[in-house]
Structure formats: C-alpha cells, structure tokens
Tab-separated table of C-alpha atoms in Angstrom:
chain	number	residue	atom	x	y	z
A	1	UNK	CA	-30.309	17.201	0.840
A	2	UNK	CA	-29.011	16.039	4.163
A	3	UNK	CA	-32.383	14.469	5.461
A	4	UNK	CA	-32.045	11.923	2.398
A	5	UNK	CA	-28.598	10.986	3.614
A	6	UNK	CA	-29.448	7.336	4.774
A	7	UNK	CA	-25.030	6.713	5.778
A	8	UNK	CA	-22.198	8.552	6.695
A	9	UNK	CA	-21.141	7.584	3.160
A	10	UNK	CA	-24.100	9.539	2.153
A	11	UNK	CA	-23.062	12.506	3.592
A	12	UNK	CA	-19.599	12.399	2.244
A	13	UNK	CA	-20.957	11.944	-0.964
A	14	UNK	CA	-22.738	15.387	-0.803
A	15	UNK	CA	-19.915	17.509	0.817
A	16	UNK	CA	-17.595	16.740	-1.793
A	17	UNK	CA	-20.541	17.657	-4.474
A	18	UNK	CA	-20.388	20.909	-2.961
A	19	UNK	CA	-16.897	21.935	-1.578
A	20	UNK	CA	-14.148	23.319	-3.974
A	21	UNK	CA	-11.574	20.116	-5.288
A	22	UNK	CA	-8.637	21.958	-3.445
A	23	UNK	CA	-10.811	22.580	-0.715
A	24	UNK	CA	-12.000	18.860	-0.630
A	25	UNK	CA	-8.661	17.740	-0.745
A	26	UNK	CA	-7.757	19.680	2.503
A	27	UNK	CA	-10.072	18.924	4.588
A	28	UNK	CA	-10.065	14.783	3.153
A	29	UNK	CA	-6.608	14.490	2.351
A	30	UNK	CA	-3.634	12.928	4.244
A	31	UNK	CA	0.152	12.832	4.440
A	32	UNK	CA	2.673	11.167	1.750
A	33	UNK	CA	0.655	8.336	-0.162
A	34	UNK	CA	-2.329	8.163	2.132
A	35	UNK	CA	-1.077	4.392	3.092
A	36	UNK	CA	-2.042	5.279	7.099
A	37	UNK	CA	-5.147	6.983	5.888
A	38	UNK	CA	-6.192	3.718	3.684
A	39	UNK	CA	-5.261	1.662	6.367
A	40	UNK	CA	-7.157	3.464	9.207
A	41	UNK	CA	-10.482	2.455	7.283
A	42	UNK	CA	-9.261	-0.900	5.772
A	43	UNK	CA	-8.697	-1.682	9.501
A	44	UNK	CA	-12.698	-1.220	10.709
A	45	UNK	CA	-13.467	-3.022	7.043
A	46	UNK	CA	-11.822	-6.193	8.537
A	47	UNK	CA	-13.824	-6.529	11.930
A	48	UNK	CA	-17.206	-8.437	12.092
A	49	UNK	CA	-19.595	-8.517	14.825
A	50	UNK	CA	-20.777	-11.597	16.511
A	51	UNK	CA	-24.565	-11.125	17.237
A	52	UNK	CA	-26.426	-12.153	20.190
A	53	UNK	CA	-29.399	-13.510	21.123
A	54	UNK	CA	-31.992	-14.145	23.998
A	55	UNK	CA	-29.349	-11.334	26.470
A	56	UNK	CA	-32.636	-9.688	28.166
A	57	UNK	CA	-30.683	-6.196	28.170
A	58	UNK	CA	-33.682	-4.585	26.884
A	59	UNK	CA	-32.402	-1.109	25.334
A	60	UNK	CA	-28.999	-0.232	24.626
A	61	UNK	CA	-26.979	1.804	27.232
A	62	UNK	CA	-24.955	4.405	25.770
A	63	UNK	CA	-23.930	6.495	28.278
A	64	UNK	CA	-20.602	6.556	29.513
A	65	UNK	CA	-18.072	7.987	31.708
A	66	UNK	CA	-15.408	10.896	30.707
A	67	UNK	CA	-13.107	12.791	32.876
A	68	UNK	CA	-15.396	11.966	35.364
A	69	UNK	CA	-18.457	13.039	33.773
A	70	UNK	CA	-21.411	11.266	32.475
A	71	UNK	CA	-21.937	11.697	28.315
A	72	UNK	CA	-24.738	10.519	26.443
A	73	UNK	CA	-22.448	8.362	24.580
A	74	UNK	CA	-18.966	7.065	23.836
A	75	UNK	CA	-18.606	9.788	21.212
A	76	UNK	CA	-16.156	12.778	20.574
A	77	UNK	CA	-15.643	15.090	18.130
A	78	UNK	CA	-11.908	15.467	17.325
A	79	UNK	CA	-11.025	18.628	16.533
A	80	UNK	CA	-11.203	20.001	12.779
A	81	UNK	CA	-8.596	23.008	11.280
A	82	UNK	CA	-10.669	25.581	9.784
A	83	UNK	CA	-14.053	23.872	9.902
A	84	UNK	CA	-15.383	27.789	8.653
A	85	UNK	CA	-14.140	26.155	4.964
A	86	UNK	CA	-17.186	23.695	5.334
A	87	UNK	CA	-19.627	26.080	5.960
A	88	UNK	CA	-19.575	29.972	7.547
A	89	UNK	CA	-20.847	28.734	10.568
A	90	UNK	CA	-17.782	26.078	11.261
A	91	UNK	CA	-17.534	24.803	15.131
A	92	UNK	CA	-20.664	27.047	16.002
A	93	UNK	CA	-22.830	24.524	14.297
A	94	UNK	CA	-21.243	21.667	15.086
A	95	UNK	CA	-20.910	22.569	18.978
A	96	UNK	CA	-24.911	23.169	18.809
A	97	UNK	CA	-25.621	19.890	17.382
A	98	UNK	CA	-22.875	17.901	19.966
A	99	UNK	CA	-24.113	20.183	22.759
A	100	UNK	CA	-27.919	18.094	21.484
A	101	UNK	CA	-26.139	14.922	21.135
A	102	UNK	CA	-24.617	15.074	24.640
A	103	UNK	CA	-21.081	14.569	23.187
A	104	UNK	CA	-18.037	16.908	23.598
A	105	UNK	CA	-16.696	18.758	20.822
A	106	UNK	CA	-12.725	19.397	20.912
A	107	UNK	CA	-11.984	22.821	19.044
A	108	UNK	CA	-8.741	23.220	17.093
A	109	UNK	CA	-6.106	25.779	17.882
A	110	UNK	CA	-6.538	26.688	14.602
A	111	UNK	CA	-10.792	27.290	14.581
A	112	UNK	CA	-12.259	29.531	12.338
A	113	UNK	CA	-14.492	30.484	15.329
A	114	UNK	CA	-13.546	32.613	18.436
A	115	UNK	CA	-13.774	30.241	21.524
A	116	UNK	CA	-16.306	32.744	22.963
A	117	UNK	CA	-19.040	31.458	20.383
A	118	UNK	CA	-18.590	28.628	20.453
A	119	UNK	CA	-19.073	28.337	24.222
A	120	UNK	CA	-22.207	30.013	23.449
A	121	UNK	CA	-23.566	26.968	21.852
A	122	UNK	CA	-24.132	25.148	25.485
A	123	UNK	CA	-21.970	21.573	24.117
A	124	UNK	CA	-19.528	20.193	26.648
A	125	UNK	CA	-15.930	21.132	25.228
A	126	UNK	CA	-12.271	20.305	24.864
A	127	UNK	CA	-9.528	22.482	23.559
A	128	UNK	CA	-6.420	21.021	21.278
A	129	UNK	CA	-3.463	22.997	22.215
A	130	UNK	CA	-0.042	23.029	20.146
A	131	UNK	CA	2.979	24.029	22.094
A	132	UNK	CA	4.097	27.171	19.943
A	133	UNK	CA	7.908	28.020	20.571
A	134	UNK	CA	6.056	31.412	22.295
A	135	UNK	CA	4.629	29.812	25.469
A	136	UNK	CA	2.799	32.739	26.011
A	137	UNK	CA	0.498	31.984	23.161
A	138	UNK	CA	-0.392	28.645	24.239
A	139	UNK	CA	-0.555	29.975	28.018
A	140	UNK	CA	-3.284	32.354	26.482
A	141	UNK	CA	-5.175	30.007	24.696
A	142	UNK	CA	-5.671	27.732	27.767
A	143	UNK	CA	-6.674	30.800	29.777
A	144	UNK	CA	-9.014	31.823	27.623
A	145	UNK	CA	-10.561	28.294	26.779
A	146	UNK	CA	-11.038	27.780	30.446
A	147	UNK	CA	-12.730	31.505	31.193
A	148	UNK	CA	-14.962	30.671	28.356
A	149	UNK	CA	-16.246	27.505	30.160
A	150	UNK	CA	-14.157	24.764	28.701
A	151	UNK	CA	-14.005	21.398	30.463
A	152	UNK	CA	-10.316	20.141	29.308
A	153	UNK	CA	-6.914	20.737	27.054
A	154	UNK	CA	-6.021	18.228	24.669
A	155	UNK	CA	-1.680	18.309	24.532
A	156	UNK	CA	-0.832	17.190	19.904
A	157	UNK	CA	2.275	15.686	20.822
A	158	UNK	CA	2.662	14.168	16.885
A	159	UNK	CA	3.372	17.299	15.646
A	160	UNK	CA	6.266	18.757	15.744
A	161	UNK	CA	6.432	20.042	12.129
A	162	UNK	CA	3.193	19.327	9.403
A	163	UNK	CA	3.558	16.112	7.341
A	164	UNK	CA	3.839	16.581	3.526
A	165	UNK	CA	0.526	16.486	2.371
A	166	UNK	CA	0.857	15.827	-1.864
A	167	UNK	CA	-2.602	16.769	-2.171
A	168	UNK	CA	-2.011	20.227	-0.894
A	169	UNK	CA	1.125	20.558	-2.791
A	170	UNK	CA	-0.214	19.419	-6.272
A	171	UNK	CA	-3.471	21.831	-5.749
A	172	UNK	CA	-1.125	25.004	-4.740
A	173	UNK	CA	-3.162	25.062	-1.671
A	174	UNK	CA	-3.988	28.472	-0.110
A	175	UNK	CA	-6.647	29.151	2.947
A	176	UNK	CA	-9.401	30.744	0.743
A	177	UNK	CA	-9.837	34.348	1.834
A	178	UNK	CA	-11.573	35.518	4.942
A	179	UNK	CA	-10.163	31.614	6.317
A	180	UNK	CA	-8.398	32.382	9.350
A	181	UNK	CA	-7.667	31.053	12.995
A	182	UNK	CA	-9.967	33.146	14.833
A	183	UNK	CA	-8.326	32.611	18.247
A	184	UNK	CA	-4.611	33.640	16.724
A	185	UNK	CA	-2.880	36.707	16.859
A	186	UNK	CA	-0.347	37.809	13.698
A	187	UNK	CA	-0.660	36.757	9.992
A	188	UNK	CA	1.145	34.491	7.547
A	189	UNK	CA	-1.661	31.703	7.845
A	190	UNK	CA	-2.496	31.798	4.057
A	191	UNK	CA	-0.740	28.502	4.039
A	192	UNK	CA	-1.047	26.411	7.006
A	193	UNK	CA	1.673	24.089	6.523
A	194	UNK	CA	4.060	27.361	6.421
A	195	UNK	CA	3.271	28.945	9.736
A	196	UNK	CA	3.339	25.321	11.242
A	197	UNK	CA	6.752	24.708	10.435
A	198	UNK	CA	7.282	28.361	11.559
A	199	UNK	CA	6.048	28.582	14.927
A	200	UNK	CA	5.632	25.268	16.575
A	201	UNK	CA	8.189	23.821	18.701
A	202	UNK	CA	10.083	20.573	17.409
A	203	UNK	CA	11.967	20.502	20.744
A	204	UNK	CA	9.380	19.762	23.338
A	205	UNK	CA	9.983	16.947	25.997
A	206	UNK	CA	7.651	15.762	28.540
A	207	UNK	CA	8.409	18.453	30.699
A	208	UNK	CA	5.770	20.228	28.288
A	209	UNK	CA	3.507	18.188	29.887
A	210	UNK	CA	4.164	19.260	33.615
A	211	UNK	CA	4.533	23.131	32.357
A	212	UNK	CA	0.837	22.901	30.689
A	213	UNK	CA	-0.377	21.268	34.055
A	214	UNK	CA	0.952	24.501	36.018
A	215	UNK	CA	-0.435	26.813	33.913
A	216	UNK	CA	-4.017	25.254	33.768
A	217	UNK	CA	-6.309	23.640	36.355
A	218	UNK	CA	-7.852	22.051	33.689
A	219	UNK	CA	-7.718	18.137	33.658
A	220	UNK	CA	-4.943	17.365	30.342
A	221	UNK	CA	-4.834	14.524	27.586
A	222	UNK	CA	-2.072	13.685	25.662
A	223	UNK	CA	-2.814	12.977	21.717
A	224	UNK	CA	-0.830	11.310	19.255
A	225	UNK	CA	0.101	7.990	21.735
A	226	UNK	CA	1.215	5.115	19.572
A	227	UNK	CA	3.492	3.063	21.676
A	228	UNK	CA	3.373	1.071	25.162
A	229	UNK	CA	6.439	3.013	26.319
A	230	UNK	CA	5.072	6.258	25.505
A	231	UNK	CA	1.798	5.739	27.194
A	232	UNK	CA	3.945	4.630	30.171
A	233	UNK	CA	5.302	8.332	30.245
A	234	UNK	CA	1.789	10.031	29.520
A	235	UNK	CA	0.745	8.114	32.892
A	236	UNK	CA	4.025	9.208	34.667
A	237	UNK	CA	3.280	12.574	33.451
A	238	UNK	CA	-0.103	12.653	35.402
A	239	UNK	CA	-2.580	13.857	32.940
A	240	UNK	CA	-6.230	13.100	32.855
A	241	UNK	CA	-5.985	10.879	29.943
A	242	UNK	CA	-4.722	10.256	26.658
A	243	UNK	CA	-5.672	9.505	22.681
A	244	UNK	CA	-4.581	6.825	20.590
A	245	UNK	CA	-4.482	9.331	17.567
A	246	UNK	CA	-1.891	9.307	14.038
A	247	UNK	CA	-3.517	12.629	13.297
A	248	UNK	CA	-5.831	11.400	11.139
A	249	UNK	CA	-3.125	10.144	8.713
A	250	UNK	CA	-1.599	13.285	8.037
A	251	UNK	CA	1.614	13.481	9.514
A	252	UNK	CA	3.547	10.512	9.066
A	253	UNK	CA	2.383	8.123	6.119
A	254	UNK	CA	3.716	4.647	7.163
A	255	UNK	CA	2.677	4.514	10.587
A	256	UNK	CA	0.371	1.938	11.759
A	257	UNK	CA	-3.191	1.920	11.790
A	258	UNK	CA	-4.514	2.784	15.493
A	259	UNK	CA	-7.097	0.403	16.032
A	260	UNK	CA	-4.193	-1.952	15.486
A	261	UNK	CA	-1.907	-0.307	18.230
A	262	UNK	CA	-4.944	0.075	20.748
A	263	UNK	CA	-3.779	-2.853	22.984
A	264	UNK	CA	-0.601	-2.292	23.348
A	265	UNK	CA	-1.561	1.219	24.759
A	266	UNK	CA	-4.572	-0.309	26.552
A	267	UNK	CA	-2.280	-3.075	28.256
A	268	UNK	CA	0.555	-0.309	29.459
A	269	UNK	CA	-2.082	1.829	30.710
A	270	UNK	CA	-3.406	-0.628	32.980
A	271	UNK	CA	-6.903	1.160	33.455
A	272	UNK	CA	-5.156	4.005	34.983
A	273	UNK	CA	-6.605	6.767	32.798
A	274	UNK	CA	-8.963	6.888	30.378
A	275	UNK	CA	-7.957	5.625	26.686
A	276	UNK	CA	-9.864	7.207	23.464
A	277	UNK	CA	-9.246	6.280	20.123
A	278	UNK	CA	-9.741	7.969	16.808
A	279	UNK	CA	-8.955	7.618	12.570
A	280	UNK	CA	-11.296	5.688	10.190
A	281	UNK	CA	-14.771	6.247	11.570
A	282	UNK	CA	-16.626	5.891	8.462
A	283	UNK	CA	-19.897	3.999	9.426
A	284	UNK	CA	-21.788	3.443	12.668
A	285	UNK	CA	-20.796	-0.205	13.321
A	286	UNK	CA	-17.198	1.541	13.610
A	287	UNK	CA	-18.162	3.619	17.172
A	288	UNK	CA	-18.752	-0.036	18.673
A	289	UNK	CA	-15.009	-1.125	17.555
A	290	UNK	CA	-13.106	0.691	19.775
A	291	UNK	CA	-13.902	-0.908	22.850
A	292	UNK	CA	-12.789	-4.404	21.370
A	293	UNK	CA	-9.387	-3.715	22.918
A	294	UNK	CA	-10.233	-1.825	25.232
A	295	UNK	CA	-10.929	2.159	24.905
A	296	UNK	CA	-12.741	4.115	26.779
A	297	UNK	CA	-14.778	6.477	23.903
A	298	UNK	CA	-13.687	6.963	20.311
A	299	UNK	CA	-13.377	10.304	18.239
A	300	UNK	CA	-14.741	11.027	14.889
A	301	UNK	CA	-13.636	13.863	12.548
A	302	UNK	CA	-14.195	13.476	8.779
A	303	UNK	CA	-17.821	12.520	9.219
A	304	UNK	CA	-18.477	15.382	10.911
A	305	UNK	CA	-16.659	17.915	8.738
A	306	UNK	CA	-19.011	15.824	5.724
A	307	UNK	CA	-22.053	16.568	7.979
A	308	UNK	CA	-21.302	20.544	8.202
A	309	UNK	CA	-20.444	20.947	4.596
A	310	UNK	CA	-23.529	18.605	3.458
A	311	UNK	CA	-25.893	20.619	5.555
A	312	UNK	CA	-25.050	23.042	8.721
A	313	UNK	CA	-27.989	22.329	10.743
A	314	UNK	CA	-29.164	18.909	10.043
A	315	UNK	CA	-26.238	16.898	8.465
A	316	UNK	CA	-24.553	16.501	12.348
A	317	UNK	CA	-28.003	15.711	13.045
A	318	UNK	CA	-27.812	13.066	11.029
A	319	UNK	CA	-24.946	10.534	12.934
A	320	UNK	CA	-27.013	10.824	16.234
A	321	UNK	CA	-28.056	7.511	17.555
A	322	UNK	CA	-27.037	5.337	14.190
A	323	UNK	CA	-25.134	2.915	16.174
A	324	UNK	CA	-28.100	1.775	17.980
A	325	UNK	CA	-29.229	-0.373	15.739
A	326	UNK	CA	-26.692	-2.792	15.743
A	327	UNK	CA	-25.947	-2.283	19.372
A	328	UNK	CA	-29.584	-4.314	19.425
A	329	UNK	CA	-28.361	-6.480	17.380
A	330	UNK	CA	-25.069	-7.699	19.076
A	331	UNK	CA	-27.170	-7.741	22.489
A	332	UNK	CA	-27.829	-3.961	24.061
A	333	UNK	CA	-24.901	-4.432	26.449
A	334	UNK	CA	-23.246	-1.593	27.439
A	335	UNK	CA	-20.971	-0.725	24.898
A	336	UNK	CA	-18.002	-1.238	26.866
A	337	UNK	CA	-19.067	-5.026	26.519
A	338	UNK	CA	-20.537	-5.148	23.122
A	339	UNK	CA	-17.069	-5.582	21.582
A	340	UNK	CA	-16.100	-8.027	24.397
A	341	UNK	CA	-18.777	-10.306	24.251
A	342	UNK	CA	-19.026	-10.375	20.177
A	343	UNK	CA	-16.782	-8.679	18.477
A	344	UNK	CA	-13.994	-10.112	15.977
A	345	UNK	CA	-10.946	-8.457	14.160
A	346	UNK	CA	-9.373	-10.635	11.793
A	347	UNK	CA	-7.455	-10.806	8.933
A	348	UNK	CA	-8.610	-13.995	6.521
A	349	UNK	CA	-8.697	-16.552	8.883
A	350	UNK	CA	-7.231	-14.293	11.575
A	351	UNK	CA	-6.848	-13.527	15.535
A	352	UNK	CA	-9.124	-11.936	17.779
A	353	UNK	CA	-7.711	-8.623	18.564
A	354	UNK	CA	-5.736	-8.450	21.791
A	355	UNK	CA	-3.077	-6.748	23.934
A	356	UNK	CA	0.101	-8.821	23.154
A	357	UNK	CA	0.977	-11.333	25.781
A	358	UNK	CA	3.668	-14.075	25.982
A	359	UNK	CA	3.997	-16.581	23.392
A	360	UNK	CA	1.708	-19.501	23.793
A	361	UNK	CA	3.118	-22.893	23.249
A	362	UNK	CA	-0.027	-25.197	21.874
A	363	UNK	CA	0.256	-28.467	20.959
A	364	UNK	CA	-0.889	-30.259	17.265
A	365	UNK	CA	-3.356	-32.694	17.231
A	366	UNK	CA	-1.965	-36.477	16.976
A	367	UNK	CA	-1.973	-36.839	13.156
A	368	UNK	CA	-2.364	-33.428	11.861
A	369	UNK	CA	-0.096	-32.393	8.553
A	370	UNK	CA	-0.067	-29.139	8.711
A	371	UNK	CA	-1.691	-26.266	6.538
A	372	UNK	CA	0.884	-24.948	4.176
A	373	UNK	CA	1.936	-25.923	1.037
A	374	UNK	CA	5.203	-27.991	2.887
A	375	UNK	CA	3.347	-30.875	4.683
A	376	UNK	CA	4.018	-31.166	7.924
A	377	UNK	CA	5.125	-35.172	8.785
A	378	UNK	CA	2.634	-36.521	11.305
A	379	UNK	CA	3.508	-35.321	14.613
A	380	UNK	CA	1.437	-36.589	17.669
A	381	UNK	CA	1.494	-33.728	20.393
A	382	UNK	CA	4.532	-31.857	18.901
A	383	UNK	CA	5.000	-28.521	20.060
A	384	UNK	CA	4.119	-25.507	17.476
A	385	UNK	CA	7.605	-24.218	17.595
A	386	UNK	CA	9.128	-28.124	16.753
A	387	UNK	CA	7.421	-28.040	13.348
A	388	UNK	CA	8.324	-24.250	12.510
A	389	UNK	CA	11.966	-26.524	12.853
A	390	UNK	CA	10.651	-28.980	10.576
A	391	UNK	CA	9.626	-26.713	8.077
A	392	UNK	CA	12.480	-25.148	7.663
A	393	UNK	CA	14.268	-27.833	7.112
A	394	UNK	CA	12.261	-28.849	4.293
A	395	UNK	CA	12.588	-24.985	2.595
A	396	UNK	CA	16.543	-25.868	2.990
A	397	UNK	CA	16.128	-29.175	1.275
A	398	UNK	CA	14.038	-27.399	-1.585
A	399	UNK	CA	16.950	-24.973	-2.371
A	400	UNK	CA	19.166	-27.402	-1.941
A	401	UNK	CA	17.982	-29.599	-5.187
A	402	UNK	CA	16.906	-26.218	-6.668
A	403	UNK	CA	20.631	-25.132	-6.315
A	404	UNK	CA	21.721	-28.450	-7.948
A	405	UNK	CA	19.211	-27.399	-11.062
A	406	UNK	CA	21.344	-24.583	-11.326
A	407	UNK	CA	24.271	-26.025	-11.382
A	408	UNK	CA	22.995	-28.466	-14.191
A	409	UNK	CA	22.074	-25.454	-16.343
A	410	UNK	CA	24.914	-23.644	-15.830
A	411	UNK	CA	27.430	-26.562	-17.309
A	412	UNK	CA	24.754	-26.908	-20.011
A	413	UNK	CA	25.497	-23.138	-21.060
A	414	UNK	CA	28.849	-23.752	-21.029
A	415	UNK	CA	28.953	-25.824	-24.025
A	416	UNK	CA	27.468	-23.094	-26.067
A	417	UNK	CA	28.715	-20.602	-28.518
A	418	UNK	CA	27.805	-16.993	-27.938
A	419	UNK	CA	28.123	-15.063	-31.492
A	420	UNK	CA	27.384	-11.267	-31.653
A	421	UNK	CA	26.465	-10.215	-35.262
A	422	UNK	CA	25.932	-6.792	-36.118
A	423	UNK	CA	22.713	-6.301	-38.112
A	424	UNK	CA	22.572	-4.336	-41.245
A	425	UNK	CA	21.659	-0.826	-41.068
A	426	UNK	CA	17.913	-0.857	-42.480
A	427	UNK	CA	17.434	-3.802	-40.025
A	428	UNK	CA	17.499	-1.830	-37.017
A	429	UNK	CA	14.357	-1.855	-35.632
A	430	UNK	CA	15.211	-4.057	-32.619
A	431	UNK	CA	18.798	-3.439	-30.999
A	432	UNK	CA	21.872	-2.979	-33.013
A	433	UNK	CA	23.319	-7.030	-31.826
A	434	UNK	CA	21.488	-9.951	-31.960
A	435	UNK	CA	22.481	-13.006	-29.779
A	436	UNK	CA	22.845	-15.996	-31.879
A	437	UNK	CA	23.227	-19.395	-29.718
A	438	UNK	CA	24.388	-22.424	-31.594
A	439	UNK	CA	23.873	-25.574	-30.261
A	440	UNK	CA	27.550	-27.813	-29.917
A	441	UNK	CA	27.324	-30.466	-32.795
C-alpha cells in the first residue's frame, strides 16, 4: 500500500508491481541505450550536501516565486503522456493532489484527460504545447487551456520527431485500448511514436516562438534548452521563461545530463527569466540540487507517474514536504540558498559545480611533485599550465624508449624462421596451420 511507502523508491517499487511490463516500459523507458536516462540520476548520485549548524533560520522556507506568483514550493510537475495508463483517473488525480501541495501541474498535449477536468481539480496549471504542422490545432489547444483557467503554455522545442525508444520497439508497443489524447481530434494514436512523426513539425524556427506569443496572452516557456546560445535566443524571443529539459531522456540518447548543463544556461540567462530544471528526480535530497547552479524551481515526472499508479489518492500524497527534512539539516535557508551555502557536486575528488568562467592560472606550492603517476620535478611557484608542458614532455620521452623496445624486438624477429606445417587430417581440432618458430642456432 502507498501509506507504507517510506521513499520515492518505494513507490516505484509498487507501480511497477502493478502496471503491465510493456506498459512499465512506456511510461519508465527512454531513448536508444538509456545512457542520458542513467546519467540524469547518476548525476544527483554524485552531489553531497554540506550541513550546517547553529544558522538560527528556525523552519525551512519553501515558498517561492513563479511567473510572478507565489507557490508553496520550488516544485513542478512536468507533464506526463497518457498518465490515464497509470490509473483511470490520470491528471485528475494528480492535479487534486498538486492543487493540495500548492505546486503547478503541466498537462501534456497528449492527456488522457479533457483540460476541462482537470481545471476542475482547483491546482495551478501549465499546458505543454507541440507545434503540429496544422497551426490551427495548437492555436486551439492554447485557446482552450486558457478558457479553462490555465496560468501558462509550455513551447517542446526538442522534439521535432520521437526518439527511438528500444523498449517500445522490442515490446510491440500499442496504447492499450480506451488510451487516447482526450484533448485531440482524429485517430491513428494507437502508436504514439507513429502519429508523432506524422503530424509534428520538424521545420519550426524561433519565429514559432513569436507566432505562439500572438496567439496567446498567456505568459510562454521554452522546454528542451541545453545550450548558452540557445537560451540567448529563448531570452531574445521574450518568453516568460524557460526549462533546462532532455525530455526526460527520451529523445536523443547521448546528450548530456541537465544538471550538468544548468550553468551554462544559468550564466547566459543572466537572471533575466526564470530557469527550471528537470530529469533524475528520484529522492527528496534531489529537489534541493537544482538551485546549486542556479535554477529557479525544478520539475519532477517519473515519481509522480509511480505515485498515481502505486495509489491514485494517496501515493502523490506521499512526496509532499519530504525535502524538509534535510532542508533542516543543511540550515532552513531558503532553498534558493541551501545549495549555495552547502551544497557540493563532484566527481571523486571533483569541482564544485559552476557556470564556466575563464581559465584560472594558480600557482604550485614551492616543492610540490605533482599527483599523477609522472612526477612532476620540484617547481617553486610554477604556473599550472608550465607543468602540463613538463608532463608532456616526459609522456614523449616514455614513447620514445618504448619505441626503441620495439625496434629491439623487431630485429630480434628477424632472425627467426617462420615454418607453416599442415597438420594431419584427424588433428584438426585447432586450425588447419600451426606456426612453428625455430630459434637461429
């Protein structure tokens, strides 16, 4: 039962007990050889946070600023394709238990739930809009999202056609019957991927961007940012904000984690609009990453969908208010500051995680040798960059006398008689020749 679910890992655990393998393996599964869905998690698995002591902050403050409104907490759920596959109810239970929460919900285009009830469940929401090569579809769905009381569109930019999901292909995957897109018009959605590739439009430019902006007065984000320059043109492009998003690691399987990509974003962006993050959310301590370099809120997806397939009504229920424990912990800051003030990202030995800056040129210690397995000579106050020089120099003088070994071998081997002998018949277990190397007398 949900209410014994002590983690998120808990809840996972459950959903998959009771969903359908190809089901499972839709909703869980990501592009090519899941390396960008690995790496999303493996990313959160390799940041530690610094606790503090004696701060006086009391209780820790959650709320936060979106789109210039005040949420509960630095939460969003991203949006979920046919959620209805979890359970019946799909966004309608989730949008009850955000609404309670205090945290928006953003919808798919592709909910199993007509926008109408899920308005009806009172949570502050978002819509995620595809660009379909009919504009007139996507015109309707943002005039219907914002008659039915939604508070902003959500551009997917990432996806211009679906990514090859190998899951989906070795299961034969099929939308179960009665699995639809409530909010579509037509048919051909029994496979998802197909009517995808079908009907959304791989030639869109940023000039999308301005053309959903005239057709909405809603405030706009753009998701699927990965890149410095491209945030640059989401600014220029005056939307309301934007999310550092790989689709949950099913589109393209090599791309880089986002947590990793955050500060370049953060560092083109300049604090001009707000920054959210998503991909990897897999434990509490993971909603107080994000702001290490700098977002704004971060989105969570697969826990959620494991909530409303574990139970409807009380699995979401269950990821309210985890993270407050170790906000207490690292100090009850705000959480725009709990990352700041202790948080760590490193890999081994690492960095601390930070928008990339100029090259710093530090200086060695007077004495030091060095770490790697080429020592270093003793270099008093040498720059960093003199004894990357010096190593190489000793890597050349390594090949050098390795190159000579070579050579030695080589005029060995000349000296010595290759015979090829061909084996009897009833010999020929191993290959029909045997080398035979005699030794010069």
């Amino acid at each position: 039962m949900a209410e014994d679910a002590v983690t998120l890992h808990d809840l996972a655990d459950l959903a998959r007990a009771r969903l359908a393998l190809g089901t499972w393996d839709f909703l869980e599964g990501g592009a090519g050889e899941e390396r960008t869905l690995r790496a999303h998690t493996e990313t959160y698995e390799r940041l530690w946070l610094h606790p503090g002591v004696l701060t006086g902050a009391g209780n820790p403050v959650n709320a936060t600023r979106m789109l210039g409104r005040t949420r509960a907490a630095p939460t969003a759920i991203a949006p979920m394709a046919y959620p209805t596959m979890a359970a019946p109810e799909g966004e309608v239970a989730t949008a009850r238990r955000a609404g309670a929460a205090g945290v928006p919900l953003v919808v798919s285009t592709f909910a199993g739930r007509t926008r109408e009830d899920i308005a009806a469940a009172t949570a502050p929401l978002w819509l995620q809009v595809y660009c379909f090569r009919d504009r007139a579809t996507t015109r309707d769905l943002a005039v219907r999202a914002e008659r039915a009381g939604f508070e902003a569109l959500v551009l997917t930019v990432d996806a211009p056609r679906p990514g090859r999901r190998l899951r989906n292909l070795r299961n034969g995957f099929r939308l179960p019957a009665g699995i639809a897109p409530a909010n579509l018009r037509g048919d051909g959605f029994g496979s998802s991927g197909d009517h995808a590739l079908t009907e959304f439009d791989a030639s869109l430019d940023w000039s999308v961007v301005t053309w959903l902006r005239s057709v909405s007065v809603l405030p706009g984000l753009v998701e699927g940012v990965l890149t410095a320059a491209d945030a640059r043109h989401t600014v220029e492009a005056g939307v309301g904000g934007m999310v550092v998003s790989k689709h949950g690691g099913r589109q393209l399987d090599g791309a880089p984690p986002t947590l990793t990509v955050l500060p370049e974003v953060v560092a083109a962006v300049d604090r001009t609009c707000p920054v959210l993050v998503d991909g990897g959310v897999r434990r509490c301590t993971d909603v107080l990453a994000a702001p290490a370099p700098g977002a704004d809120a971060i989105r969570v997806v697969r826990p959620a969908l494991h909530a409303l397939a574990a139970d409807p009504e009380r699995g979401v229920a269950r990821m309210r208010g985890t993270h407050n424990v170790p906000m207490r912990f690292t100090g009850a800051v705000p959480h725009n500051q709990v990352m700041g003030r202790h948080g760590d990202f490193r890999r081994g030995h690492g960095r601390r995680l930070r928008a990339p800056g100029p090259p710093r040129l530090e200086r060695l210690p007077a004495g030091h040798r060095g770490r790697g397995p080429f020592p270093y000579p003793a270099a008093a106050a040498r720059p960093v960059e003199r004894c990357r020089t010096l190593k190489s120099e000793l890597l050349l003088a390594r090949l050098a006398r390795a190159r000579q070994r070579i050579d030695t071998v080589q005029a060995m081997l000349s000296h010595v008689a290759d015979v090829y002998v061909p084996l009897p018949e009833r010999e020929r277990g191993c290959p029909s020749w045997q080398l035979l190397v005699n030794a010069p007398k």
